[in-house]
Coordinates of C-alpha atoms in Angstrom, one line a residue:
M179 CA 49.5 66.6 140.4
K180 CA 46.1 65.5 139.3
T181 CA 44.7 67.7 136.6
S182 CA 41.7 69.8 137.4
F183 CA 39.5 72.7 136.5
L184 CA 40.5 76.2 137.5
P185 CA 37.8 77.0 140.5
T186 CA 34.8 78.9 139.5
N187 CA 33.1 79.6 142.9
K188 CA 34.2 79.4 146.5
K189 CA 33.1 75.8 147.0
E190 CA 35.7 74.9 144.2
M191 CA 38.1 77.0 146.0
R192 CA 37.7 75.3 149.3
E193 CA 37.9 72.1 147.6
K194 CA 41.5 73.2 146.6
G195 CA 42.4 74.4 150.2
W196 CA 42.2 78.0 149.1
D197 CA 41.0 81.1 151.1
Y198 CA 41.5 83.5 148.3
C199 CA 42.8 83.8 144.5
D200 CA 45.6 85.6 143.4
I201 CA 44.1 86.2 140.0
I202 CA 40.6 86.0 138.8
L203 CA 40.0 85.6 134.9
I204 CA 36.7 86.8 133.6
T205 CA 35.7 85.7 130.1
G206 CA 32.7 86.1 127.7
D207 CA 33.1 82.5 126.6
A208 CA 32.1 79.4 128.5
Y209 CA 34.8 77.8 130.4
I210 CA 36.3 75.0 128.3
D211 CA 39.8 73.7 129.8
H212 CA 41.3 73.2 126.4
P213 CA 44.5 75.1 125.0
S214 CA 42.3 76.6 122.2
F215 CA 40.6 79.1 124.6
G216 CA 42.6 81.9 125.6
A217 CA 41.4 82.2 129.2
A218 CA 41.8 78.5 130.0
L219 CA 45.4 78.7 128.4
L220 CA 46.4 81.6 130.3
G221 CA 44.8 80.5 133.4
K222 CA 46.9 77.0 133.3
Y223 CA 50.1 79.1 132.5
L224 CA 49.6 81.4 135.5
E225 CA 48.7 78.4 137.9
N226 CA 51.9 76.8 136.7
L227 CA 53.9 79.9 138.1
N228 CA 52.3 79.2 141.6
Y229 CA 49.6 81.6 141.4
K230 CA 46.0 80.6 142.6
V231 CA 43.9 81.3 139.7
G232 CA 40.1 81.3 139.4
I233 CA 37.8 81.9 136.6
I234 CA 34.2 83.5 136.0
A235 CA 32.7 82.5 132.8
Q236 CA 29.8 84.5 131.3
P237 CA 29.1 86.3 134.3
D238 CA 25.5 88.0 134.2
W239 CA 26.5 91.7 133.8
N240 CA 23.0 93.0 135.3
S241 CA 23.7 91.6 138.6
D242 CA 26.8 91.7 140.9
T243 CA 26.4 88.0 142.2
D244 CA 28.6 86.3 139.5
F245 CA 31.4 89.0 139.5
L246 CA 31.8 88.4 143.4
Q247 CA 31.6 84.3 143.6
L248 CA 35.4 84.0 143.8
G249 CA 35.8 87.3 146.3
K250 CA 38.3 89.8 145.7
P251 CA 41.7 88.6 144.1
K252 CA 44.8 89.4 145.8
L253 CA 46.9 90.8 142.7
F254 CA 44.6 91.5 139.8
A255 CA 41.3 90.7 137.7
G256 CA 42.1 89.9 134.2
I257 CA 39.2 90.3 131.5
T258 CA 38.6 89.1 128.1
A259 CA 35.6 89.2 125.9
G260 CA 36.5 85.6 124.8
N261 CA 37.9 84.1 121.6
I262 CA 35.8 86.2 119.5
D263 CA 35.1 89.9 119.4
S264 CA 31.8 90.4 121.2
M265 CA 30.2 92.7 118.6
L266 CA 31.2 90.0 116.1
A267 CA 29.5 87.3 118.0
H268 CA 26.4 89.4 118.4
Y269 CA 25.9 91.1 114.8
T270 CA 26.2 89.8 111.1
A271 CA 27.8 91.9 108.5
N272 CA 24.4 93.5 108.0
K273 CA 24.4 94.5 111.7
K274 CA 21.5 92.4 112.5
I275 CA 21.5 90.4 115.8
R276 CA 22.6 86.8 115.6
S277 CA 20.3 84.0 117.0
D278 CA 23.2 82.0 118.2
D279 CA 26.5 82.0 120.0
A280 CA 28.8 79.0 119.3
Y281 CA 31.0 79.7 122.6
T282 CA 28.0 79.4 124.8
P283 CA 26.3 76.1 126.1
G284 CA 23.3 75.3 123.9
N285 CA 24.6 77.7 121.2
K286 CA 22.4 80.4 122.9
H287 CA 22.6 84.1 121.9
G288 CA 22.7 86.7 124.9
K289 CA 25.1 85.2 127.4
R290 CA 27.7 88.3 126.9
P291 CA 27.1 91.9 126.4
N292 CA 28.0 94.2 123.6
R293 CA 31.4 95.5 124.3
A294 CA 32.0 92.9 126.8
T295 CA 35.4 94.2 127.9
I296 CA 34.1 97.5 128.6
V297 CA 31.3 96.2 130.6
Y298 CA 33.2 93.6 132.7
S299 CA 36.0 95.9 133.5
N300 CA 33.5 98.8 134.8
K301 CA 31.9 96.3 136.8
I302 CA 35.0 95.0 138.7
K303 CA 36.0 98.8 139.1
E304 CA 32.6 99.4 140.6
L305 CA 32.7 96.3 142.8
M306 CA 36.2 96.0 143.8
P307 CA 37.9 99.4 144.2
G308 CA 41.4 99.3 144.4
V309 CA 41.8 95.9 142.6
P310 CA 44.1 96.3 139.3
V311 CA 42.2 95.5 136.1
V312 CA 43.9 94.0 133.1
I313 CA 42.1 93.7 129.8
G314 CA 43.0 91.5 126.9
G315 CA 42.0 89.1 124.2
I316 CA 41.2 89.8 120.7
E317 CA 38.6 92.4 121.4
A318 CA 41.1 94.5 123.5
S319 CA 44.0 93.8 121.4
M320 CA 42.6 95.3 118.2
R321 CA 41.0 98.2 119.8
R322 CA 44.2 99.3 121.6
L323 CA 44.5 102.3 120.0
A324 CA 41.9 104.8 118.5
H325 CA 40.1 102.9 115.8
Y326 CA 37.2 102.9 113.3
D327 CA 34.4 101.1 114.6
Y328 CA 31.8 99.5 112.2
W329 CA 28.8 99.2 114.2
T330 CA 28.4 102.8 115.2
D331 CA 30.3 104.0 111.9
S332 CA 32.4 106.3 114.0
I333 CA 35.9 106.6 115.6
R334 CA 36.0 105.3 119.0
R335 CA 38.5 105.9 121.8
A336 CA 41.3 103.3 122.6
I337 CA 39.3 100.8 124.8
I338 CA 41.5 101.1 127.8
L339 CA 39.9 104.6 128.5
D340 CA 36.4 103.4 128.1
A341 CA 37.1 100.2 130.1
K342 CA 38.9 102.2 132.8
A343 CA 41.3 99.4 133.1
D344 CA 45.1 99.9 134.5
I345 CA 46.5 98.1 131.7
L346 CA 45.8 96.6 128.7
V347 CA 47.6 93.4 127.1
Y348 CA 47.7 92.7 123.3
G349 CA 48.8 89.8 121.6
M350 CA 49.4 86.3 123.1
A351 CA 49.8 87.5 126.5
E352 CA 51.9 85.0 128.5
K353 CA 54.8 87.0 129.2
A354 CA 53.1 90.2 129.6
L355 CA 50.8 88.6 132.3
E356 CA 53.7 87.2 134.0
E357 CA 55.6 90.5 134.3
I358 CA 52.4 92.3 135.3
A359 CA 51.8 89.7 138.2
T360 CA 55.4 90.1 139.3
R361 CA 55.2 93.7 139.4
I362 CA 52.0 94.1 141.2
K363 CA 53.2 91.2 143.7
N364 CA 56.2 93.5 144.3
N365 CA 54.4 96.9 144.3
Q366 CA 56.1 98.2 141.1
N367 CA 54.6 100.3 138.5
L368 CA 53.2 98.9 135.2
D369 CA 55.4 101.2 132.9
N370 CA 57.3 99.9 130.0
I371 CA 56.0 96.2 129.8
R372 CA 56.4 94.8 126.0
G373 CA 52.9 93.9 124.7
T374 CA 51.0 96.1 126.8
V375 CA 49.3 99.6 126.7
I376 CA 48.8 102.0 129.4
Y377 CA 47.4 105.7 129.6
K378 CA 48.3 108.9 131.6
G379 CA 46.9 112.2 132.1
A380 CA 48.4 115.3 130.7
K381 CA 49.6 116.4 134.0
T382 CA 51.5 113.0 134.8
F383 CA 52.8 112.4 131.1
K384 CA 56.4 113.3 130.5
M385 CA 57.5 113.1 126.8
E386 CA 61.1 112.8 128.2
H387 CA 60.2 109.4 129.4
Y388 CA 59.4 108.3 126.0
K389 CA 62.2 109.7 123.7
E390 CA 62.3 106.8 121.4
S391 CA 58.6 106.9 120.5
V392 CA 56.3 107.6 117.7
M393 CA 53.4 110.1 118.0
L394 CA 50.3 108.9 115.9
P395 CA 47.5 111.0 114.8
S396 CA 45.5 112.1 117.7
Y397 CA 41.9 110.8 118.5
S398 CA 40.5 114.4 117.4
E399 CA 42.5 114.3 114.2
L400 CA 41.2 110.9 113.5
K401 CA 37.6 112.2 113.8
E402 CA 38.2 115.4 111.6
N403 CA 40.3 113.9 108.9
K404 CA 39.5 110.3 107.6
N405 CA 42.8 110.0 105.8
S406 CA 44.7 110.2 109.1
L407 CA 43.4 106.7 109.8
I408 CA 45.2 105.2 106.9
L409 CA 48.3 107.1 108.0
M410 CA 48.1 105.8 111.6
T411 CA 47.5 102.2 110.5
V412 CA 50.6 102.0 108.1
I413 CA 52.6 103.4 111.1
V414 CA 51.1 100.9 113.4
E415 CA 52.0 98.0 111.0
E416 CA 55.7 99.5 110.7
N417 CA 56.0 99.0 114.3
L418 CA 54.8 95.3 114.6
N419 CA 58.3 93.9 114.5
P420 CA 59.2 93.4 118.2
Y421 CA 63.0 93.8 117.3
N422 CA 62.9 97.3 116.0
A423 CA 59.4 98.7 117.0
K424 CA 59.0 101.8 118.8
T425 CA 56.6 103.0 121.6
L426 CA 53.5 104.5 120.0
L427 CA 51.9 107.6 121.7
Q428 CA 48.3 109.0 120.8
E429 CA 46.6 111.8 122.5
H430 CA 42.9 111.4 123.6
N431 CA 41.8 114.8 124.7
N432 CA 44.6 115.6 127.1
Q433 CA 45.1 112.0 128.0
F434 CA 47.9 110.1 126.3
V435 CA 47.6 106.3 125.5
I436 CA 51.1 104.7 125.4
A437 CA 51.5 101.5 123.4
F438 CA 54.7 99.6 124.3
P439 CA 56.4 97.4 121.6
P440 CA 55.1 93.9 121.0
S441 CA 56.3 91.2 123.1
L442 CA 59.2 89.1 121.7
P443 CA 58.4 85.9 119.9
L444 CA 58.4 82.7 122.0
S445 CA 61.1 80.2 121.6
T446 CA 60.2 76.5 120.5
E447 CA 60.9 75.7 124.2
E448 CA 58.7 78.2 125.7
L449 CA 56.0 77.3 123.5
D450 CA 56.2 73.7 124.3
Q451 CA 56.1 74.4 128.0
I452 CA 52.7 76.2 127.5
Y453 CA 51.1 73.6 125.2
D454 CA 52.4 70.7 127.6
L455 CA 50.6 72.0 130.6
Q456 CA 47.8 69.6 131.7
F457 CA 44.6 70.5 130.3
I458 CA 41.3 68.5 131.0
R459 CA 40.0 69.4 127.2
K460 CA 36.5 69.5 128.1
P461 CA 33.8 72.1 129.3
H462 CA 33.5 72.6 133.0
F463 CA 31.4 70.0 134.5
S464 CA 28.6 72.4 135.2
Y465 CA 27.5 72.4 131.7
S466 CA 24.9 70.1 130.5
E467 CA 24.5 71.3 126.9
N468 CA 26.7 71.1 124.1
I469 CA 29.1 74.0 123.1
P470 CA 29.7 74.1 119.4
A471 CA 32.9 75.9 119.4
Y472 CA 34.2 73.1 121.6
E473 CA 32.8 70.3 119.4
M474 CA 34.6 71.9 116.5
I475 CA 38.0 71.9 118.2
K476 CA 38.0 69.3 120.8
D477 CA 39.9 67.1 118.6
S478 CA 42.3 69.7 116.9
I479 CA 45.8 70.3 118.0
T480 CA 47.6 73.5 117.5
I481 CA 51.3 73.3 116.2
M482 CA 52.1 77.0 115.7
R483 CA 51.4 80.6 116.2
G484 CA 51.5 83.8 114.2
C485 CA 50.9 84.7 110.5
A486 CA 53.4 85.7 108.1
G487 CA 50.7 86.7 105.5
G488 CA 49.9 90.2 106.6
C489 CA 46.4 90.2 104.6
S490 CA 45.0 93.7 104.9
F491 CA 41.7 92.6 106.3
C492 CA 43.0 90.2 109.0
S493 CA 43.7 90.5 112.6
L494 CA 45.9 87.5 113.0
G495 CA 49.2 89.5 112.3
L496 CA 48.2 92.4 114.4
H497 CA 47.4 90.0 117.3
Q498 CA 49.6 87.2 117.1
G499 CA 52.4 88.8 115.3
K500 CA 54.0 88.0 111.7
F501 CA 56.8 85.9 113.1
L502 CA 55.9 82.2 113.3
Q503 CA 56.3 80.6 116.4
S504 CA 56.2 76.7 116.1
R505 CA 56.1 73.8 118.8
S506 CA 58.8 71.0 118.7
Q507 CA 57.7 67.7 117.0
E508 CA 58.0 66.1 120.1
S509 CA 55.6 68.2 122.1
I510 CA 52.9 67.8 119.3
L511 CA 53.2 64.0 119.1
N512 CA 53.1 63.7 122.8
E513 CA 49.6 65.7 122.5
V514 CA 48.6 63.2 119.6
K515 CA 49.3 60.4 121.6
N516 CA 47.6 61.9 124.8
L517 CA 44.5 62.5 122.7
A518 CA 44.6 59.0 121.3
F519 CA 44.6 57.5 124.6
N520 CA 41.6 59.7 125.7
K521 CA 38.5 57.3 126.1
D522 CA 36.2 59.7 124.5
F523 CA 38.3 60.0 121.1
K524 CA 36.9 58.4 118.0
G525 CA 40.3 58.3 115.9
T526 CA 40.1 61.4 113.8
I527 CA 42.1 64.5 114.6
S528 CA 40.2 67.4 113.1
D529 CA 43.2 69.7 112.6
L530 CA 46.9 69.7 112.9
G531 CA 47.7 73.4 112.1
G532 CA 47.0 77.1 113.7
P533 CA 46.5 80.4 111.8
S534 CA 47.9 78.6 108.6
A535 CA 48.4 74.8 108.4
N536 CA 51.5 74.6 106.1
L537 CA 53.6 77.3 107.7
Y538 CA 55.0 75.1 110.5
K539 CA 58.6 75.8 111.1
L540 CA 58.9 78.3 108.3
G541 CA 60.3 81.9 108.8
C542 CA 63.2 84.3 108.2
K543 CA 66.5 82.5 107.1
D544 CA 68.4 85.9 108.0
N545 CA 68.4 86.8 111.3
K546 CA 69.8 90.3 110.8
A547 CA 67.1 91.0 108.1
K548 CA 64.3 89.9 110.4
K549 CA 65.3 92.1 113.3
N550 CA 65.6 95.1 110.8
C551 CA 62.5 94.2 108.6
L552 CA 59.3 96.7 108.5
K553 CA 57.2 94.8 105.8
P554 CA 53.9 93.8 107.2
S555 CA 54.0 90.6 105.1
C556 CA 56.6 87.9 104.2
L557 CA 54.5 86.6 101.4
Y558 CA 53.2 89.6 99.6
P559 CA 53.6 91.0 96.9
S560 CA 55.7 87.9 96.4
I561 CA 57.2 85.3 98.8
C562 CA 60.4 87.2 100.3
S563 CA 63.9 85.7 99.5
N564 CA 64.6 85.5 102.8
F565 CA 61.5 83.4 103.8
N566 CA 62.3 79.5 104.3
T567 CA 59.5 77.7 102.2
S568 CA 60.7 74.1 103.0
S569 CA 58.0 71.8 104.1
G570 CA 60.3 69.0 105.2
P571 CA 59.7 69.3 109.1
L572 CA 55.7 69.5 108.5
I573 CA 55.9 66.4 106.2
S574 CA 58.0 64.6 108.7
L575 CA 55.4 65.6 111.5
M576 CA 52.5 64.5 109.5
K577 CA 54.0 61.1 108.8
K578 CA 55.0 60.4 112.3
A579 CA 51.4 61.7 113.7
R580 CA 49.6 59.2 111.3
K581 CA 51.5 56.4 112.8
V582 CA 50.6 57.1 116.5
N583 CA 48.6 54.0 117.6
G584 CA 44.8 54.8 117.8
I585 CA 45.0 57.5 115.1
K586 CA 42.9 56.5 112.2
K587 CA 42.6 59.8 110.3
I588 CA 44.2 63.3 110.5
N589 CA 42.4 66.1 108.7
I590 CA 44.0 69.5 107.9
S591 CA 41.3 72.1 108.7
S592 CA 43.1 75.2 109.3
G593 CA 43.8 77.6 106.1
I594 CA 46.3 76.6 103.5
R595 CA 48.6 79.3 102.2
H596 CA 48.4 78.0 98.6
D597 CA 51.2 80.3 97.3
V598 CA 53.6 78.4 99.5
A599 CA 52.0 75.0 99.0
V600 CA 52.4 75.2 95.3
L601 CA 56.2 75.2 95.7
N602 CA 56.3 71.9 97.5
Q603 CA 54.9 68.9 95.3
E604 CA 55.8 66.3 98.1
Y605 CA 53.7 68.3 100.6
L606 CA 50.9 68.6 98.3
S607 CA 51.1 64.9 97.8
E608 CA 50.8 64.2 101.6
L609 CA 48.1 66.5 101.8
V610 CA 45.8 65.3 99.0
K611 CA 46.6 61.6 99.8
N612 CA 46.2 61.5 103.5
H613 CA 44.7 64.7 105.2
V614 CA 41.5 65.9 103.1
G615 CA 38.4 64.8 104.5
G616 CA 36.7 65.1 101.2
H617 CA 36.8 68.8 100.9
L618 CA 39.7 71.3 101.4
K619 CA 38.8 74.8 102.5
L620 CA 41.0 77.5 100.7
A621 CA 40.6 81.2 101.0
P622 CA 41.7 82.8 97.8
E623 CA 39.3 85.5 99.0
H624 CA 38.8 87.0 95.4
F625 CA 39.7 86.5 91.9
D626 CA 40.1 90.2 90.5
N627 CA 43.8 90.9 90.8
S628 CA 43.2 94.6 91.5
I629 CA 41.3 93.7 94.6
L630 CA 43.8 91.0 95.4
K631 CA 46.6 93.6 95.6
L632 CA 44.6 95.7 98.0
M633 CA 43.9 92.5 100.1
R634 CA 47.4 91.5 99.9
K635 CA 46.7 88.1 98.6
P636 CA 48.3 86.1 96.1
V637 CA 47.2 86.6 92.1
S638 CA 44.4 84.5 90.9
S639 CA 46.9 82.4 88.7
I640 CA 48.5 81.0 91.7
Y641 CA 45.1 79.8 92.7
E642 CA 44.7 78.1 89.4
E643 CA 48.0 76.6 89.6
F644 CA 47.1 75.2 93.2
S645 CA 43.8 74.0 92.1
D646 CA 45.2 72.0 89.0
K647 CA 47.7 70.4 91.2
F648 CA 45.2 69.5 93.7
Y649 CA 42.8 67.8 91.4
E650 CA 45.6 66.0 89.5
L651 CA 47.1 64.6 92.7
S652 CA 43.4 63.6 93.9
N653 CA 42.9 61.7 90.5
K654 CA 46.1 60.0 90.8
A655 CA 45.2 58.9 94.3
N656 CA 41.9 57.7 92.8
K657 CA 40.1 60.2 95.3
K658 CA 37.1 62.4 94.6
Q659 CA 38.1 65.5 96.6
Y660 CA 36.9 69.1 96.0
I661 CA 38.3 72.7 97.0
V662 CA 35.9 74.7 98.7
P663 CA 37.0 78.2 97.9
Y664 CA 36.2 81.0 100.6
L665 CA 35.6 84.6 99.0
I666 CA 35.0 87.9 100.5
S667 CA 32.3 90.2 98.9
S668 CA 32.0 94.0 99.0
F669 CA 35.7 94.5 99.8
P670 CA 36.9 98.2 99.5
G671 CA 37.8 99.2 95.9
C672 CA 35.3 96.5 94.5
G673 CA 32.8 98.1 92.4
K674 CA 30.2 96.8 89.8
K675 CA 33.0 96.2 87.3
E676 CA 35.2 94.2 89.5
I677 CA 32.5 92.0 90.9
D678 CA 30.9 91.2 87.6
Q679 CA 34.2 90.3 86.1
T680 CA 34.6 88.1 89.0
A681 CA 31.4 86.4 88.5
K682 CA 32.3 85.9 84.9
Y683 CA 35.4 84.3 85.8
L684 CA 33.6 82.1 88.1
K685 CA 31.2 80.8 85.6
Q686 CA 33.8 80.4 82.9
K687 CA 35.8 78.1 85.1
K688 CA 32.7 76.6 86.7
I689 CA 33.7 77.5 90.3
K690 CA 30.8 77.1 92.6
V691 CA 31.4 79.1 95.7
E692 CA 29.8 78.0 98.8
Q693 CA 31.1 80.4 101.4
V694 CA 31.3 84.0 100.9
Q695 CA 31.7 86.3 103.8
E696 CA 30.4 89.9 103.3
F697 CA 33.4 92.3 104.4
I698 CA 33.4 93.5 107.9
P699 CA 36.0 96.1 108.6
L700 CA 37.9 94.9 111.7
P701 CA 39.3 97.5 114.0
M702 CA 43.2 98.4 113.3
T703 CA 43.2 96.7 109.8
V704 CA 44.4 98.4 106.9
A705 CA 41.3 97.2 105.2
A706 CA 39.2 99.2 107.8
A707 CA 41.1 102.3 107.1
M708 CA 40.3 101.9 103.4
Y709 CA 36.5 101.2 104.2
Y710 CA 36.3 104.4 106.4
A711 CA 38.3 106.7 104.1
E712 CA 37.2 105.2 101.0
R713 CA 40.6 105.6 99.6
D714 CA 43.5 103.2 98.5
Y715 CA 46.0 102.6 101.4
L716 CA 48.9 102.7 98.8
S717 CA 48.1 105.8 96.6
T718 CA 45.4 107.4 98.9
N719 CA 43.4 107.6 95.6
K720 CA 39.6 107.5 95.8
I721 CA 38.1 104.0 95.8
Y722 CA 34.6 102.6 95.6
V723 CA 33.4 101.1 98.9
A724 CA 29.9 99.2 98.9
K725 CA 28.1 100.5 101.8
K726 CA 24.4 100.4 100.9
P727 CA 22.6 97.1 101.8
K728 CA 21.5 96.7 98.3
D729 CA 25.0 97.1 96.8
R730 CA 26.5 94.6 99.3
Q731 CA 23.8 92.0 98.5
Y732 CA 24.5 92.4 94.7
Q733 CA 28.2 91.6 95.3
K734 CA 27.3 88.5 97.5
N735 CA 24.6 87.4 94.8
Q736 CA 27.3 87.7 92.1
L737 CA 29.7 85.5 94.0
L738 CA 27.1 83.0 94.4
W739 CA 26.1 83.1 90.8
W740 CA 25.2 79.3 90.6
K741 CA 22.5 79.7 93.6
N742 CA 21.0 82.9 91.9
K743 CA 20.3 82.1 88.5
K744 CA 17.2 83.8 87.0

């Protein structure tokens, strides 16, 4: 079958011979038919299951027209704010409006509303009474329970309540959406589907239906007692392992939000089937302007999912899961070959990675331990003895990918877990000799060990070990290459003493940091709970949190010491 875009209007539907869509996906991003974009990936997955799937990208929420351009779906409307949270897309860490949006043609700001998931969902509920609404994506996933909201500096309800959606899908949604579609098609209820959240009123909620469950601090408790958010966040983390997680319950003023255990990790074969689907790998033909997010990833290849790091500030583990899921070498090399055959391809693959570039085919060696594990991280405070750290499969993949006809260069742009990389000299040698485009981006995040502990990141000496080996191997290869460290300023617990010591360290080591991200507390993360409660999540002791603009700016300036010399 000829590869084609999903229809975006009735004319394109008629060209396919359709009178209706089974499923309509609505996204806050431009429509780019590439596996790096969630709406396109899920759309092609559902299409492969023989559903008629249409897509509405960046609809004008002030009008009804765009939402009605495909008619009513037969089964459901699926809604996502896009690949990035709409509030992060709109505002800086200082809550100032951004002037751009990388997921929009022409990099233009304003093509999606604030809290896009809620706005789109309410619009569909208004225009299409009776049509089930499914919300998902990173914005919905990280707000699936009551959460701290940085933009209003308050506790907000679980997003499903404000969106008035029928069900929320969290994490990577393929299997959950497949089950939802099947049940709606067969007129079955949507209770007890892995990787989903529903809600019920006090009159219909029956505790005996959820005996194997955990009651979280309620919405009211979170608003009244800041420490309750730390307790809740720790409980959520303890229930991220799909093999032993319990259903989580949370009361919201006589409504009960019910979060079922996460979806099981996909097998290699299942992941291959998804990424082997036929994608055009281009923006929809209706766009005339460049889309920066597409330009950045158009020649990249995803080799894995999930993150074993469990960093306290990151949404990856909470969204994609901590168990790594890797594609087969054959599937990846086929994608490399197809990319090389593309007439628009210039010979350089921009990335061969995923959430972490060097964790391909890694994971727990002990299946029993894996199914009983409650730890949020496989790599902190040190690498678990059950965690396989062999880079052999990845090295083999890198070597074979380089030999594909038409491939001139393969860069690694995804983050490197330097604590794993230092354990394998052969991998480091391969990386340095063949896969660094002059600069290697690395995220030590900080250099004060007390802050690294709160971040759940490796101690600074491991970064130094990695750095020494990187430059030693670069010199041996006669290459002038540099590490570009990425740091976070104003992290909870970091006061003047810690930031001044860090600045002193950077000056002594002559580390000139180019990229500093001012801390933004992402919903549901441990770091957000620490920011809100101003307490260490480990001890619940009081900690300093930089919240005033002048204090936050001071910390950023200290990390950029070489740019801010007096």
